[in-house]
Coordinates of C-alpha atoms and ligand atoms in Angstrom, one line a residue:
M1 CA 88.3 97.4 79.3
S2 CA 88.0 94.9 82.1
T3 CA 87.4 96.4 85.7
I4 CA 90.3 98.1 87.5
V5 CA 90.8 96.6 91.0
A6 CA 92.5 98.6 93.8
P7 CA 92.8 97.0 97.2
S8 CA 92.9 99.3 100.0
L9 CA 95.9 98.8 102.2
L10 CA 93.9 100.1 105.4
S11 CA 92.5 96.6 106.0
A12 CA 95.9 94.9 105.8
D13 CA 97.8 93.3 108.8
F14 CA 100.3 96.2 109.5
G15 CA 102.2 93.9 111.7
D16 CA 102.9 91.6 108.5
L17 CA 103.0 94.5 106.1
R18 CA 105.5 93.0 103.9
R19 CA 103.6 89.7 103.5
D20 CA 100.4 91.6 102.5
L21 CA 102.4 93.7 99.9
E22 CA 103.8 90.5 98.3
M23 CA 100.3 89.0 98.3
I24 CA 99.2 92.4 96.4
N25 CA 102.2 92.0 93.9
R26 CA 101.4 88.3 93.1
S27 CA 97.7 89.1 92.6
D28 CA 95.8 90.7 89.6
A29 CA 95.5 94.0 91.5
D30 CA 95.7 96.6 89.1
W31 CA 96.9 99.5 91.7
L32 CA 97.5 99.6 95.4
H33 CA 94.9 102.3 97.1
L34 CA 96.6 104.1 100.1
D35 CA 94.3 105.9 102.6
I36 CA 96.0 108.8 104.4
M37 CA 94.1 110.5 107.3
D38 CA 94.8 113.4 109.4
G39 CA 92.4 113.3 112.2
V40 CA 90.9 116.9 111.0
F41 CA 89.2 116.1 107.6
V42 CA 88.1 112.8 108.7
P43 CA 87.9 111.5 112.5
N44 CA 90.5 109.0 112.3
I45 CA 94.4 108.9 111.8
S46 CA 95.9 106.3 109.3
F47 CA 99.5 106.1 108.5
G48 CA 102.0 108.5 106.8
F49 CA 105.1 109.0 105.1
P50 CA 107.4 106.6 107.1
V51 CA 105.0 103.7 106.3
L52 CA 104.6 104.9 102.5
K53 CA 108.4 104.8 102.3
Y54 CA 108.4 101.1 102.5
V55 CA 105.1 100.5 100.8
A56 CA 106.7 102.4 97.9
R57 CA 110.1 100.4 98.1
Y58 CA 108.2 96.9 98.2
C59 CA 104.9 97.4 96.1
T60 CA 105.3 96.7 92.5
K61 CA 102.0 98.1 91.5
P62 CA 101.0 101.6 90.9
L63 CA 100.1 103.7 94.0
D64 CA 96.6 105.5 94.3
V65 CA 96.8 107.7 97.0
H66 CA 93.5 108.9 98.6
L67 CA 94.1 112.0 100.6
M68 CA 91.6 112.6 103.6
I69 CA 93.4 115.7 104.8
V70 CA 93.1 119.5 104.6
Q71 CA 95.6 121.2 102.5
P72 CA 96.6 118.2 100.3
E73 CA 98.5 120.5 97.9
K74 CA 101.2 120.9 100.9
F75 CA 102.6 117.3 100.4
L76 CA 102.4 116.8 96.3
D77 CA 106.2 117.0 96.2
R78 CA 106.7 114.1 98.7
F79 CA 104.2 111.9 96.8
K80 CA 105.9 112.6 93.6
E81 CA 109.2 111.6 95.2
L82 CA 107.7 108.4 96.2
G83 CA 106.8 107.6 92.6
V84 CA 103.0 107.9 93.2
Y85 CA 100.8 107.1 90.2
S86 CA 97.5 109.0 91.1
V87 CA 96.4 111.5 93.9
N88 CA 93.0 111.8 95.0
V89 CA 92.1 115.1 96.8
H90 CA 88.8 115.6 98.2
Y91 CA 86.3 118.3 96.7
E92 CA 85.5 119.5 100.1
A93 CA 89.1 120.0 101.4
C94 CA 90.1 122.2 98.4
T95 CA 89.5 125.8 98.3
H96 CA 91.2 126.2 95.1
L97 CA 90.6 123.0 93.5
N98 CA 91.4 123.9 89.9
R99 CA 95.0 124.8 91.1
V100 CA 95.4 121.8 93.3
I101 CA 94.3 119.6 90.1
W102 CA 97.0 121.3 87.9
E103 CA 99.6 121.0 90.6
I104 CA 99.2 117.3 90.7
K105 CA 99.3 117.2 86.8
E106 CA 102.3 119.2 86.5
R107 CA 104.1 116.9 88.6
G108 CA 103.5 114.1 86.2
M109 CA 100.9 112.3 88.4
K110 CA 97.4 111.5 87.4
A111 CA 94.7 114.0 89.2
A112 CA 91.5 112.6 90.8
V113 CA 88.9 114.5 92.6
T114 CA 86.8 112.7 95.5
L115 CA 83.5 113.3 96.6
N116 CA 81.8 112.6 100.1
P117 CA 78.5 110.9 100.0
S118 CA 76.8 114.3 100.7
T119 CA 78.4 116.2 97.8
P120 CA 76.4 116.3 94.8
V121 CA 78.1 115.0 91.3
C122 CA 76.9 118.6 89.6
L123 CA 79.5 120.5 91.5
L124 CA 82.2 118.9 89.4
K125 CA 80.8 120.4 86.0
D126 CA 83.5 123.1 85.9
V127 CA 86.5 120.5 86.7
I128 CA 85.4 117.5 85.1
R129 CA 87.4 117.9 81.8
D130 CA 90.5 118.5 83.7
V131 CA 90.6 115.4 86.0
D132 CA 91.8 111.8 85.1
M133 CA 89.4 110.2 87.7
V134 CA 86.4 110.9 89.9
L135 CA 86.3 108.8 93.1
L136 CA 82.8 108.6 94.5
M137 CA 82.8 108.0 98.3
T138 CA 80.0 105.2 98.8
V139 CA 80.5 105.6 102.7
N140 CA 81.6 108.6 104.6
P141 CA 85.4 108.4 105.0
G142 CA 87.5 107.6 107.8
F143 CA 87.1 104.0 108.4
G144 CA 87.1 100.6 106.6
G145 CA 84.5 97.9 106.8
Q146 CA 81.4 100.1 106.7
K147 CA 78.1 99.6 105.1
F148 CA 77.6 100.8 101.3
I149 CA 75.3 103.8 101.0
E150 CA 72.7 102.8 98.5
H151 CA 72.2 106.3 96.7
S152 CA 75.7 105.9 95.5
I153 CA 74.4 104.0 92.6
E154 CA 72.3 106.9 91.3
K155 CA 75.5 109.1 91.7
V156 CA 77.4 106.7 89.4
A157 CA 74.9 107.0 86.8
E158 CA 74.9 110.7 87.1
L159 CA 78.6 111.1 86.9
K160 CA 78.5 108.8 84.0
D161 CA 76.1 111.2 82.2
L162 CA 78.3 114.4 83.0
I163 CA 81.5 112.6 81.7
A164 CA 79.3 111.6 78.4
Q165 CA 77.9 115.1 78.1
T166 CA 81.3 117.0 78.6
G167 CA 83.4 114.6 76.6
S168 CA 85.7 114.2 79.6
H169 CA 87.9 111.1 80.0
A170 CA 87.7 110.8 83.7
L171 CA 87.6 107.3 84.9
I172 CA 84.8 106.5 87.5
Q173 CA 86.2 105.2 90.9
V174 CA 84.1 103.7 94.1
D175 CA 85.2 103.4 97.6
G176 CA 83.6 102.1 100.7
G177 CA 81.5 98.9 101.3
V178 CA 82.5 97.3 97.9
N179 CA 81.9 93.5 98.3
M180 CA 80.6 90.7 96.1
E181 CA 77.2 92.0 96.3
T182 CA 77.5 95.6 95.6
A183 CA 80.5 95.3 93.2
P184 CA 78.7 93.9 90.2
R185 CA 75.8 96.4 90.3
L186 CA 78.4 99.3 90.6
V187 CA 80.1 98.0 87.5
K188 CA 76.8 97.8 85.8
A189 CA 76.2 101.4 86.4
G190 CA 79.4 102.4 85.1
V191 CA 82.1 102.2 87.6
D192 CA 85.7 101.7 86.1
V193 CA 87.7 101.3 89.2
L194 CA 86.8 99.3 92.3
V195 CA 88.7 100.1 95.8
S196 CA 88.1 97.3 98.3
G197 CA 89.6 97.0 101.7
N198 CA 87.7 94.7 104.0
T199 CA 86.4 92.4 101.1
V200 CA 89.9 91.7 100.1
F201 CA 91.7 91.5 103.4
S202 CA 89.3 89.5 105.4
A203 CA 88.9 87.0 102.7
A204 CA 90.0 83.4 103.3
D205 CA 91.9 83.6 100.0
P206 CA 92.5 87.6 99.1
E207 CA 94.1 86.7 95.8
K208 CA 91.3 84.9 94.5
T209 CA 88.8 87.7 95.7
I210 CA 90.9 90.2 93.7
S211 CA 90.7 88.1 90.7
E212 CA 86.8 87.7 91.1
L213 CA 86.4 91.5 91.2
K214 CA 88.6 91.9 88.4
K215 CA 86.4 89.6 86.4
L216 CA 83.3 91.9 87.0
Ligands
DX5_1 C1 87.6 104.9 103.8 C2 88.7 104.5 102.8 C3 88.5 103.3 102.1 C4 88.5 102.0 102.9 C5 87.4 101.2 102.3 O1 87.9 106.3 104.4 O2 88.7 105.7 102.1 O3 89.5 103.1 101.2 O4 89.9 101.3 102.9 O5 87.4 100.1 103.1 P1 86.0 99.0 102.8 O6 86.5 98.5 101.4 O7 86.4 98.1 103.7 O8 84.9 99.6 103.0
ZN2 ZN1 90.0 105.3 100.1

């Protein structure tokens, strides 16, 4: 299986969103990654349903939603209505994580659990068979363009072991500081899905950059 590439819209030009969505549609990107922030779970606010409505209308790629919000379960029906493909909820934001995972799956969406850089992989032991994907944050969530946290490579290896030991089918996704230097190392360590914001959207040729990530 070739690497799944999910550009993060956070680094797009929101003044010319339609143009950037058309670039994504033309490109080899597999999914579009959408970062939703509430200013409570993370120290930033991004965009919400009024913007997502147009993203869902114009984007032809599956939508991968990363919820950096408290009480993500409140909004699952809204994401289902938008036709979202996968929903990432943070381990740190869900008191009843097992219930939230099943609520996502019951709505026909893929369920993913996200870990902050300080949250250990071993805490996933009791949910790893239930999730379709684990997102390892490779920066502290909230902002694009941050520096990759090196320890993340070890976490990818640990997660790969946990998945193998438990017979889970979860994909391994990484998000934050993914660039042409870190991406090959992440893929080598076992990553299935690369999220990339700044590297894609600040490139001279974003479509070519997406294709290059895809070839890793
Ligand atoms: C950060 C977001 C990321 C962000 C990644 O909280 O979850 O998806 O867009 O941006 P880069 O690739 O620029 O680090
Ligand atoms: Zn993200």
